[in-house]
Amino acid sequence: MTSMKKVEIVIDAMELSAVTAVLDKVGVPGYTVVDQVTGRGTRGGRGGDDLAGTPRHGYVFTVCVEAQARAVAEAVRPLLRQSGGACLVTDCLWVEH
């Protein structure tokens, strides 16, 4: 097993392409995107109802080395300030196969 960092980002779906551009620029080895997620945060519930005009949110996660995780977190901070959401960086172990 290899020690890595897991970066998880929940953000307005309109910003998903900006987030994946950051991941590509930083050179993370890969990532997963879930286009529509629901939840509740400091700005209230988020459900993604097109009829009511509620913004949809997406979820992105990746596993990378610490330097890449720091670069991603710093690069998405302005997007999070603008549209809300969250970015979490946690320790994890990569199970090689």
mmCIF file of N, CA, C and O in Angstrom:
data_model
loop_
_atom_site.group_PDB
_atom_site.id
_atom_site.type_symbol
_atom_site.label_atom_id
_atom_site.label_comp_id
_atom_site.label_asym_id
_atom_site.label_seq_id
_atom_site.Cartn_x
_atom_site.Cartn_y
_atom_site.Cartn_z
ATOM 1 N N MET A 1 0.849 -1.186 0.000
ATOM 2 C CA MET A 1 0.000 0.000 0.000
ATOM 3 C C MET A 1 0.889 1.242 0.000
ATOM 4 O O MET A 1 1.959 1.241 0.592
ATOM 5 N N THR A 2 0.392 2.295 -0.639
ATOM 6 C CA THR A 2 1.131 3.543 -0.764
ATOM 7 C C THR A 2 0.339 4.672 -0.118
ATOM 8 O O THR A 2 -0.854 4.813 -0.377
ATOM 9 N N SER A 3 1.001 5.474 0.711
ATOM 10 C CA SER A 3 0.336 6.629 1.323
ATOM 11 C C SER A 3 0.079 7.690 0.271
ATOM 12 O O SER A 3 0.985 8.065 -0.488
ATOM 13 N N MET A 4 -1.166 8.162 0.219
ATOM 14 C CA MET A 4 -1.577 9.173 -0.751
ATOM 15 C C MET A 4 -2.513 10.157 -0.063
ATOM 16 O O MET A 4 -2.821 10.015 1.115
ATOM 17 N N LYS A 5 -2.979 11.139 -0.825
ATOM 18 C CA LYS A 5 -3.993 12.090 -0.367
ATOM 19 C C LYS A 5 -5.223 11.919 -1.236
ATOM 20 O O LYS A 5 -5.120 11.798 -2.457
ATOM 21 N N LYS A 6 -6.402 11.923 -0.604
ATOM 22 C CA LYS A 6 -7.660 11.893 -1.336
ATOM 23 C C LYS A 6 -8.232 13.294 -1.306
ATOM 24 O O LYS A 6 -8.356 13.897 -0.248
ATOM 25 N N VAL A 7 -8.552 13.825 -2.471
ATOM 26 C CA VAL A 7 -9.144 15.164 -2.586
ATOM 27 C C VAL A 7 -10.581 14.974 -3.053
ATOM 28 O O VAL A 7 -10.822 14.348 -4.092
ATOM 29 N N GLU A 8 -11.526 15.510 -2.279
ATOM 30 C CA GLU A 8 -12.940 15.435 -2.619
ATOM 31 C C GLU A 8 -13.477 16.856 -2.744
ATOM 32 O O GLU A 8 -13.238 17.687 -1.876
ATOM 33 N N ILE A 9 -14.193 17.106 -3.813
ATOM 34 C CA ILE A 9 -14.725 18.450 -4.077
ATOM 35 C C ILE A 9 -16.204 18.337 -4.426
ATOM 36 O O ILE A 9 -16.575 17.561 -5.305
ATOM 37 N N VAL A 10 -17.025 19.096 -3.707
ATOM 38 C CA VAL A 10 -18.438 19.251 -4.044
ATOM 39 C C VAL A 10 -18.602 20.701 -4.466
ATOM 40 O O VAL A 10 -18.205 21.616 -3.729
ATOM 41 N N ILE A 11 -19.148 20.907 -5.655
ATOM 42 C CA ILE A 11 -19.201 22.261 -6.197
ATOM 43 C C ILE A 11 -20.382 22.371 -7.170
ATOM 44 O O ILE A 11 -20.882 21.355 -7.667
ATOM 45 N N ASP A 12 -20.808 23.580 -7.446
ATOM 46 C CA ASP A 12 -21.863 23.827 -8.425
ATOM 47 C C ASP A 12 -21.488 23.116 -9.725
ATOM 48 O O ASP A 12 -20.352 23.186 -10.190
ATOM 49 N N ALA A 13 -22.448 22.404 -10.306
ATOM 50 C CA ALA A 13 -22.186 21.618 -11.512
ATOM 51 C C ALA A 13 -21.631 22.467 -12.659
ATOM 52 O O ALA A 13 -20.891 21.961 -13.502
ATOM 53 N N MET A 14 -21.975 23.747 -12.676
ATOM 54 C CA MET A 14 -21.453 24.635 -13.720
ATOM 55 C C MET A 14 -19.929 24.789 -13.629
ATOM 56 O O MET A 14 -19.290 25.181 -14.599
ATOM 57 N N GLU A 15 -19.354 24.488 -12.468
ATOM 58 C CA GLU A 15 -17.914 24.638 -12.256
ATOM 59 C C GLU A 15 -17.140 23.334 -12.431
ATOM 60 O O GLU A 15 -15.924 23.313 -12.269
ATOM 61 N N LEU A 16 -17.824 22.242 -12.755
ATOM 62 C CA LEU A 16 -17.139 20.952 -12.873
ATOM 63 C C LEU A 16 -16.035 20.967 -13.925
ATOM 64 O O LEU A 16 -14.963 20.412 -13.705
ATOM 65 N N SER A 17 -16.273 21.602 -15.045
ATOM 66 C CA SER A 17 -15.233 21.636 -16.088
ATOM 67 C C SER A 17 -14.024 22.438 -15.626
ATOM 68 O O SER A 17 -12.887 22.105 -15.975
ATOM 69 N N ALA A 18 -14.247 23.486 -14.826
ATOM 70 C CA ALA A 18 -13.124 24.260 -14.281
ATOM 71 C C ALA A 18 -12.318 23.404 -13.304
ATOM 72 O O ALA A 18 -11.082 23.474 -13.285
ATOM 73 N N VAL A 19 -13.013 22.603 -12.499
ATOM 74 C CA VAL A 19 -12.321 21.724 -11.550
ATOM 75 C C VAL A 19 -11.518 20.665 -12.293
ATOM 76 O O VAL A 19 -10.344 20.431 -11.973
ATOM 77 N N THR A 20 -12.107 20.033 -13.290
ATOM 78 C CA THR A 20 -11.357 19.004 -14.019
ATOM 79 C C THR A 20 -10.184 19.612 -14.792
ATOM 80 O O THR A 20 -9.152 18.968 -14.946
ATOM 81 N N ALA A 21 -10.314 20.860 -15.223
ATOM 82 C CA ALA A 21 -9.185 21.541 -15.874
ATOM 83 C C ALA A 21 -8.037 21.722 -14.887
ATOM 84 O O ALA A 21 -6.867 21.560 -15.248
ATOM 85 N N VAL A 22 -8.367 22.055 -13.638
ATOM 86 C CA VAL A 22 -7.341 22.181 -12.596
ATOM 87 C C VAL A 22 -6.650 20.834 -12.390
ATOM 88 O O VAL A 22 -5.415 20.759 -12.325
ATOM 89 N N LEU A 23 -7.433 19.768 -12.284
ATOM 90 C CA LEU A 23 -6.851 18.438 -12.073
ATOM 91 C C LEU A 23 -5.926 18.054 -13.224
ATOM 92 O O LEU A 23 -4.847 17.508 -13.005
ATOM 93 N N ASP A 24 -6.350 18.359 -14.449
ATOM 94 C CA ASP A 24 -5.516 18.070 -15.612
ATOM 95 C C ASP A 24 -4.226 18.888 -15.579
ATOM 96 O O ASP A 24 -3.137 18.366 -15.853
ATOM 97 N N LYS A 25 -4.338 20.163 -15.230
ATOM 98 C CA LYS A 25 -3.168 21.040 -15.192
ATOM 99 C C LYS A 25 -2.159 20.592 -14.128
ATOM 100 O O LYS A 25 -0.954 20.607 -14.366
ATOM 101 N N VAL A 26 -2.677 20.178 -12.967
ATOM 102 C CA VAL A 26 -1.812 19.724 -11.870
ATOM 103 C C VAL A 26 -1.200 18.366 -12.190
ATOM 104 O O VAL A 26 -0.146 18.017 -11.679
ATOM 105 N N GLY A 27 -1.854 17.600 -13.050
ATOM 106 C CA GLY A 27 -1.309 16.314 -13.466
ATOM 107 C C GLY A 27 -1.678 15.146 -12.568
ATOM 108 O O GLY A 27 -0.917 14.186 -12.478
ATOM 109 N N VAL A 28 -2.844 15.223 -11.911
ATOM 110 C CA VAL A 28 -3.266 14.085 -11.099
ATOM 111 C C VAL A 28 -3.444 12.868 -12.007
ATOM 112 O O VAL A 28 -3.751 13.013 -13.194
ATOM 113 N N PRO A 29 -3.249 11.667 -11.473
ATOM 114 C CA PRO A 29 -3.267 10.480 -12.332
ATOM 115 C C PRO A 29 -4.648 10.086 -12.861
ATOM 116 O O PRO A 29 -4.748 9.334 -13.814
ATOM 117 N N GLY A 30 -5.706 10.597 -12.287
ATOM 118 C CA GLY A 30 -7.058 10.284 -12.730
ATOM 119 C C GLY A 30 -8.046 10.852 -11.727
ATOM 120 O O GLY A 30 -7.658 11.319 -10.652
ATOM 121 N N TYR A 31 -9.308 10.850 -12.082
ATOM 122 C CA TYR A 31 -10.328 11.367 -11.178
ATOM 123 C C TYR A 31 -11.678 10.790 -11.553
ATOM 124 O O TYR A 31 -11.855 10.246 -12.638
ATOM 125 N N THR A 32 -12.630 10.914 -10.628
ATOM 126 C CA THR A 32 -13.996 10.475 -10.836
ATOM 127 C C THR A 32 -14.914 11.667 -10.642
ATOM 128 O O THR A 32 -14.724 12.456 -9.713
ATOM 129 N N VAL A 33 -15.903 11.811 -11.531
ATOM 130 C CA VAL A 33 -16.880 12.899 -11.457
ATOM 131 C C VAL A 33 -18.273 12.286 -11.352
ATOM 132 O O VAL A 33 -18.623 11.421 -12.143
ATOM 133 N N VAL A 34 -19.037 12.753 -10.375
ATOM 134 C CA VAL A 34 -20.455 12.401 -10.261
ATOM 135 C C VAL A 34 -21.201 13.689 -10.536
ATOM 136 O O VAL A 34 -21.056 14.671 -9.802
ATOM 137 N N ASP A 35 -21.997 13.691 -11.595
ATOM 138 C CA ASP A 35 -22.595 14.921 -12.103
ATOM 139 C C ASP A 35 -23.630 15.552 -11.191
ATOM 140 O O ASP A 35 -23.728 16.762 -11.115
ATOM 141 N N GLN A 36 -24.416 14.768 -10.479
ATOM 142 C CA GLN A 36 -25.448 15.382 -9.650
ATOM 143 C C GLN A 36 -25.482 14.732 -8.280
ATOM 144 O O GLN A 36 -25.688 13.533 -8.163
ATOM 145 N N VAL A 37 -25.258 15.545 -7.254
ATOM 146 C CA VAL A 37 -25.322 15.078 -5.873
ATOM 147 C C VAL A 37 -26.245 16.002 -5.086
ATOM 148 O O VAL A 37 -26.480 17.149 -5.476
ATOM 149 N N THR A 38 -26.773 15.502 -4.010
ATOM 150 C CA THR A 38 -27.619 16.312 -3.148
ATOM 151 C C THR A 38 -27.041 16.325 -1.746
ATOM 152 O O THR A 38 -26.241 15.473 -1.385
ATOM 153 N N GLY A 39 -27.443 17.310 -0.967
ATOM 154 C CA GLY A 39 -26.962 17.399 0.404
ATOM 155 C C GLY A 39 -27.390 18.690 1.054
ATOM 156 O O GLY A 39 -28.227 19.432 0.528
ATOM 157 N N ARG A 40 -26.802 18.950 2.190
ATOM 158 C CA ARG A 40 -27.112 20.149 2.944
ATOM 159 C C ARG A 40 -25.808 20.716 3.485
ATOM 160 O O ARG A 40 -24.951 19.996 3.978
ATOM 161 N N GLY A 41 -25.676 22.037 3.395
ATOM 162 C CA GLY A 41 -24.480 22.699 3.893
ATOM 163 C C GLY A 41 -24.840 24.016 4.540
ATOM 164 O O GLY A 41 -26.003 24.263 4.874
ATOM 165 N N THR A 42 -23.860 24.889 4.689
ATOM 166 C CA THR A 42 -24.084 26.176 5.344
ATOM 167 C C THR A 42 -25.028 27.072 4.553
ATOM 168 O O THR A 42 -25.617 27.985 5.104
ATOM 169 N N ARG A 43 -25.164 26.810 3.266
ATOM 170 C CA ARG A 43 -26.083 27.586 2.426
ATOM 171 C C ARG A 43 -27.441 26.908 2.282
ATOM 172 O O ARG A 43 -28.241 27.274 1.436
ATOM 173 N N GLY A 44 -27.688 25.886 3.105
ATOM 174 C CA GLY A 44 -28.963 25.179 3.069
ATOM 175 C C GLY A 44 -28.904 23.931 2.222
ATOM 176 O O GLY A 44 -27.839 23.482 1.813
ATOM 177 N N GLY A 45 -30.086 23.356 1.949
ATOM 178 C CA GLY A 45 -30.170 22.141 1.157
ATOM 179 C C GLY A 45 -29.869 22.392 -0.307
ATOM 180 O O GLY A 45 -30.175 23.449 -0.849
ATOM 181 N N ARG A 46 -29.274 21.414 -0.937
ATOM 182 C CA ARG A 46 -28.952 21.484 -2.365
ATOM 183 C C ARG A 46 -29.496 20.235 -3.023
ATOM 184 O O ARG A 46 -29.087 19.134 -2.707
ATOM 185 N N GLY A 47 -30.452 20.435 -3.919
ATOM 186 C CA GLY A 47 -31.071 19.275 -4.526
ATOM 187 C C GLY A 47 -30.949 19.215 -6.028
ATOM 188 O O GLY A 47 -31.092 18.166 -6.621
ATOM 189 N N GLY A 48 -30.710 20.328 -6.677
ATOM 190 C CA GLY A 48 -30.574 20.321 -8.126
ATOM 191 C C GLY A 48 -31.893 20.189 -8.851
ATOM 192 O O GLY A 48 -32.048 19.373 -9.735
ATOM 193 N N ASP A 49 -32.852 21.002 -8.485
ATOM 194 C CA ASP A 49 -34.173 20.966 -9.114
ATOM 195 C C ASP A 49 -34.227 22.003 -10.224
ATOM 196 O O ASP A 49 -34.278 23.203 -9.974
ATOM 197 N N ASP A 50 -34.205 21.541 -11.480
ATOM 198 C CA ASP A 50 -34.223 22.466 -12.619
ATOM 199 C C ASP A 50 -35.503 23.300 -12.669
ATOM 200 O O ASP A 50 -35.483 24.458 -13.049
ATOM 201 N N LEU A 51 -36.630 22.718 -12.284
ATOM 202 C CA LEU A 51 -37.897 23.437 -12.336
ATOM 203 C C LEU A 51 -37.937 24.584 -11.325
ATOM 204 O O LEU A 51 -38.487 25.644 -11.598
ATOM 205 N N ALA A 52 -37.348 24.367 -10.157
ATOM 206 C CA ALA A 52 -37.358 25.399 -9.123
ATOM 207 C C ALA A 52 -36.157 26.345 -9.252
ATOM 208 O O ALA A 52 -36.056 27.319 -8.528
ATOM 209 N N GLY A 53 -35.255 26.029 -10.157
ATOM 210 C CA GLY A 53 -34.081 26.881 -10.339
ATOM 211 C C GLY A 53 -32.996 26.654 -9.308
ATOM 212 O O GLY A 53 -32.084 27.455 -9.181
ATOM 213 N N THR A 54 -33.077 25.546 -8.558
ATOM 214 C CA THR A 54 -32.049 25.235 -7.570
ATOM 215 C C THR A 54 -30.816 24.708 -8.286
ATOM 216 O O THR A 54 -30.928 23.812 -9.128
ATOM 217 N N PRO A 55 -29.640 25.252 -7.971
ATOM 218 C CA PRO A 55 -28.440 24.798 -8.682
ATOM 219 C C PRO A 55 -28.100 23.335 -8.393
ATOM 220 O O PRO A 55 -28.261 22.869 -7.279
ATOM 221 N N ARG A 56 -27.649 22.642 -9.431
ATOM 222 C CA ARG A 56 -27.156 21.269 -9.271
ATOM 223 C C ARG A 56 -25.721 21.324 -8.775
ATOM 224 O O ARG A 56 -24.997 22.268 -9.062
ATOM 225 N N HIS A 57 -25.335 20.306 -8.041
ATOM 226 C CA HIS A 57 -23.966 20.195 -7.580
ATOM 227 C C HIS A 57 -23.345 18.905 -8.097
ATOM 228 O O HIS A 57 -24.047 17.939 -8.372
ATOM 229 N N GLY A 58 -22.040 18.925 -8.236
ATOM 230 C CA GLY A 58 -21.298 17.752 -8.664
ATOM 231 C C GLY A 58 -20.264 17.386 -7.621
ATOM 232 O O GLY A 58 -19.943 18.181 -6.727
ATOM 233 N N TYR A 59 -19.750 16.179 -7.730
ATOM 234 C CA TYR A 59 -18.747 15.644 -6.805
ATOM 235 C C TYR A 59 -17.577 15.133 -7.626
ATOM 236 O O TYR A 59 -17.772 14.405 -8.608
ATOM 237 N N VAL A 60 -16.392 15.526 -7.240
ATOM 238 C CA VAL A 60 -15.177 15.086 -7.909
ATOM 239 C C VAL A 60 -14.237 14.540 -6.851
ATOM 240 O O VAL A 60 -14.074 15.146 -5.792
ATOM 241 N N PHE A 61 -13.629 13.393 -7.132
ATOM 242 C CA PHE A 61 -12.572 12.956 -6.225
ATOM 243 C C PHE A 61 -11.408 12.394 -7.010
ATOM 244 O O PHE A 61 -11.529 11.922 -8.125
ATOM 245 N N THR A 62 -10.245 12.513 -6.367
ATOM 246 C CA THR A 62 -9.015 11.995 -6.939
ATOM 247 C C THR A 62 -8.116 11.543 -5.808
ATOM 248 O O THR A 62 -8.304 11.935 -4.652
ATOM 249 N N VAL A 63 -7.140 10.738 -6.135
ATOM 250 C CA VAL A 63 -6.111 10.318 -5.202
ATOM 251 C C VAL A 63 -4.781 10.689 -5.842
ATOM 252 O O VAL A 63 -4.535 10.385 -7.010
ATOM 253 N N CYS A 64 -3.947 11.394 -5.066
ATOM 254 C CA CYS A 64 -2.701 11.899 -5.631
ATOM 255 C C CYS A 64 -1.669 12.106 -4.525
ATOM 256 O O CYS A 64 -1.955 11.895 -3.346
ATOM 257 N N VAL A 65 -0.490 12.553 -4.905
ATOM 258 C CA VAL A 65 0.547 12.847 -3.922
ATOM 259 C C VAL A 65 0.248 14.188 -3.246
ATOM 260 O O VAL A 65 -0.540 14.993 -3.749
ATOM 261 N N GLU A 66 0.897 14.430 -2.109
ATOM 262 C CA GLU A 66 0.586 15.615 -1.300
ATOM 263 C C GLU A 66 0.763 16.929 -2.056
ATOM 264 O O GLU A 66 -0.084 17.825 -1.959
ATOM 265 N N ALA A 67 1.827 17.067 -2.816
ATOM 266 C CA ALA A 67 2.062 18.326 -3.541
ATOM 267 C C ALA A 67 0.927 18.611 -4.522
ATOM 268 O O ALA A 67 0.488 19.764 -4.657
ATOM 269 N N GLN A 68 0.443 17.587 -5.191
ATOM 270 C CA GLN A 68 -0.672 17.768 -6.116
ATOM 271 C C GLN A 68 -1.951 18.132 -5.358
ATOM 272 O O GLN A 68 -2.707 18.997 -5.797
ATOM 273 N N ALA A 69 -2.180 17.497 -4.217
ATOM 274 C CA ALA A 69 -3.372 17.791 -3.414
ATOM 275 C C ALA A 69 -3.373 19.245 -2.965
ATOM 276 O O ALA A 69 -4.401 19.928 -3.025
ATOM 277 N N ARG A 70 -2.221 19.737 -2.530
ATOM 278 C CA ARG A 70 -2.122 21.145 -2.118
ATOM 279 C C ARG A 70 -2.398 22.083 -3.295
ATOM 280 O O ARG A 70 -3.098 23.075 -3.159
ATOM 281 N N ALA A 71 -1.852 21.747 -4.448
ATOM 282 C CA ALA A 71 -2.050 22.584 -5.634
ATOM 283 C C ALA A 71 -3.526 22.607 -6.046
ATOM 284 O O ALA A 71 -4.063 23.667 -6.391
ATOM 285 N N VAL A 72 -4.182 21.468 -5.990
ATOM 286 C CA VAL A 72 -5.606 21.402 -6.337
ATOM 287 C C VAL A 72 -6.420 22.228 -5.353
ATOM 288 O O VAL A 72 -7.268 23.037 -5.751
ATOM 289 N N ALA A 73 -6.168 22.039 -4.061
ATOM 290 C CA ALA A 73 -6.933 22.760 -3.033
ATOM 291 C C ALA A 73 -6.795 24.273 -3.200
ATOM 292 O O ALA A 73 -7.785 25.012 -3.113
ATOM 293 N N GLU A 74 -5.603 24.747 -3.459
ATOM 294 C CA GLU A 74 -5.399 26.186 -3.636
ATOM 295 C C GLU A 74 -6.061 26.700 -4.906
ATOM 296 O O GLU A 74 -6.620 27.788 -4.933
ATOM 297 N N ALA A 75 -6.020 25.896 -5.957
ATOM 298 C CA ALA A 75 -6.596 26.339 -7.237
ATOM 299 C C ALA A 75 -8.126 26.368 -7.214
ATOM 300 O O ALA A 75 -8.724 27.199 -7.894
ATOM 301 N N VAL A 76 -8.762 25.483 -6.439
ATOM 302 C CA VAL A 76 -10.232 25.478 -6.416
ATOM 303 C C VAL A 76 -10.805 26.429 -5.363
ATOM 304 O O VAL A 76 -12.000 26.709 -5.382
ATOM 305 N N ARG A 77 -9.965 26.933 -4.464
ATOM 306 C CA ARG A 77 -10.452 27.847 -3.417
ATOM 307 C C ARG A 77 -11.258 29.020 -3.983
ATOM 308 O O ARG A 77 -12.359 29.305 -3.500
ATOM 309 N N PRO A 78 -10.798 29.725 -5.025
ATOM 310 C CA PRO A 78 -11.597 30.836 -5.570
ATOM 311 C C PRO A 78 -12.951 30.374 -6.129
ATOM 312 O O PRO A 78 -13.945 31.084 -6.001
ATOM 313 N N LEU A 79 -12.992 29.199 -6.739
ATOM 314 C CA LEU A 79 -14.257 28.672 -7.253
ATOM 315 C C LEU A 79 -15.230 28.408 -6.109
ATOM 316 O O LEU A 79 -16.427 28.679 -6.221
ATOM 317 N N LEU A 80 -14.726 27.878 -5.013
ATOM 318 C CA LEU A 80 -15.571 27.597 -3.851
ATOM 319 C C LEU A 80 -16.084 28.880 -3.208
ATOM 320 O O LEU A 80 -17.230 28.940 -2.769
ATOM 321 N N ARG A 81 -15.235 29.899 -3.154
ATOM 322 C CA ARG A 81 -15.679 31.186 -2.610
ATOM 323 C C ARG A 81 -16.828 31.755 -3.434
ATOM 324 O O ARG A 81 -17.768 32.320 -2.912
ATOM 325 N N GLN A 82 -16.724 31.595 -4.732
ATOM 326 C CA GLN A 82 -17.705 32.149 -5.656
ATOM 327 C C GLN A 82 -19.022 31.377 -5.630
ATOM 328 O O GLN A 82 -20.089 31.975 -5.570
ATOM 329 N N SER A 83 -18.963 30.057 -5.693
ATOM 330 C CA SER A 83 -20.193 29.285 -5.862
ATOM 331 C C SER A 83 -20.574 28.418 -4.672
ATOM 332 O O SER A 83 -21.620 27.789 -4.698
ATOM 333 N N GLY A 84 -19.745 28.371 -3.653
ATOM 334 C CA GLY A 84 -20.021 27.492 -2.520
ATOM 335 C C GLY A 84 -19.530 26.090 -2.804
ATOM 336 O O GLY A 84 -19.009 25.792 -3.861
ATOM 337 N N GLY A 85 -19.702 25.234 -1.820
ATOM 338 C CA GLY A 85 -19.239 23.863 -1.962
ATOM 339 C C GLY A 85 -18.217 23.544 -0.897
ATOM 340 O O GLY A 85 -18.101 24.244 0.105
ATOM 341 N N ALA A 86 -17.469 22.485 -1.114
ATOM 342 C CA ALA A 86 -16.478 22.045 -0.133
ATOM 343 C C ALA A 86 -15.339 21.327 -0.825
ATOM 344 O O ALA A 86 -15.517 20.726 -1.893
ATOM 345 N N CYS A 87 -14.183 21.394 -0.198
ATOM 346 C CA CYS A 87 -13.016 20.641 -0.650
ATOM 347 C C CYS A 87 -12.397 19.996 0.583
ATOM 348 O O CYS A 87 -12.098 20.689 1.562
ATOM 349 N N LEU A 88 -12.236 18.695 0.547
ATOM 350 C CA LEU A 88 -11.641 17.950 1.649
ATOM 351 C C LEU A 88 -10.395 17.238 1.153
ATOM 352 O O LEU A 88 -10.399 16.654 0.068
ATOM 353 N N VAL A 89 -9.348 17.273 1.960
ATOM 354 C CA VAL A 89 -8.126 16.539 1.654
ATOM 355 C C VAL A 89 -7.844 15.641 2.849
ATOM 356 O O VAL A 89 -7.705 16.126 3.970
ATOM 357 N N THR A 90 -7.777 14.336 2.611
ATOM 358 C CA THR A 90 -7.555 13.389 3.680
ATOM 359 C C THR A 90 -6.445 12.398 3.302
ATOM 360 O O THR A 90 -6.149 12.209 2.119
ATOM 361 N N ASP A 91 -5.853 11.801 4.313
ATOM 362 C CA ASP A 91 -4.866 10.758 4.088
ATOM 363 C C ASP A 91 -5.577 9.482 3.686
ATOM 364 O O ASP A 91 -6.674 9.184 4.156
ATOM 365 N N CYS A 92 -4.950 8.723 2.806
ATOM 366 C CA CYS A 92 -5.508 7.423 2.415
ATOM 367 C C CYS A 92 -4.366 6.496 2.014
ATOM 368 O O CYS A 92 -3.215 6.911 1.883
ATOM 369 N N LEU A 93 -4.692 5.256 1.832
ATOM 370 C CA LEU A 93 -3.738 4.265 1.369
ATOM 371 C C LEU A 93 -4.204 3.702 0.037
ATOM 372 O O LEU A 93 -5.344 3.259 -0.088
ATOM 373 N N TRP A 94 -3.338 3.733 -0.940
ATOM 374 C CA TRP A 94 -3.645 3.208 -2.259
ATOM 375 C C TRP A 94 -3.283 1.713 -2.250
ATOM 376 O O TRP A 94 -2.150 1.350 -1.968
ATOM 377 N N VAL A 95 -4.252 0.876 -2.539
ATOM 378 C CA VAL A 95 -4.026 -0.550 -2.576
ATOM 379 C C VAL A 95 -3.657 -0.919 -4.010
ATOM 380 O O VAL A 95 -4.488 -0.834 -4.912
ATOM 381 N N GLU A 96 -2.419 -1.261 -4.199
ATOM 382 C CA GLU A 96 -1.950 -1.587 -5.556
ATOM 383 C C GLU A 96 -2.368 -3.004 -5.920
ATOM 384 O O GLU A 96 -2.438 -3.883 -5.070
ATOM 385 N N HIS A 97 -2.663 -3.204 -7.184
ATOM 386 C CA HIS A 97 -3.068 -4.541 -7.635
ATOM 387 C C HIS A 97 -2.171 -5.053 -8.729
ATOM 388 O O HIS A 97 -1.383 -4.410 -9.290
#
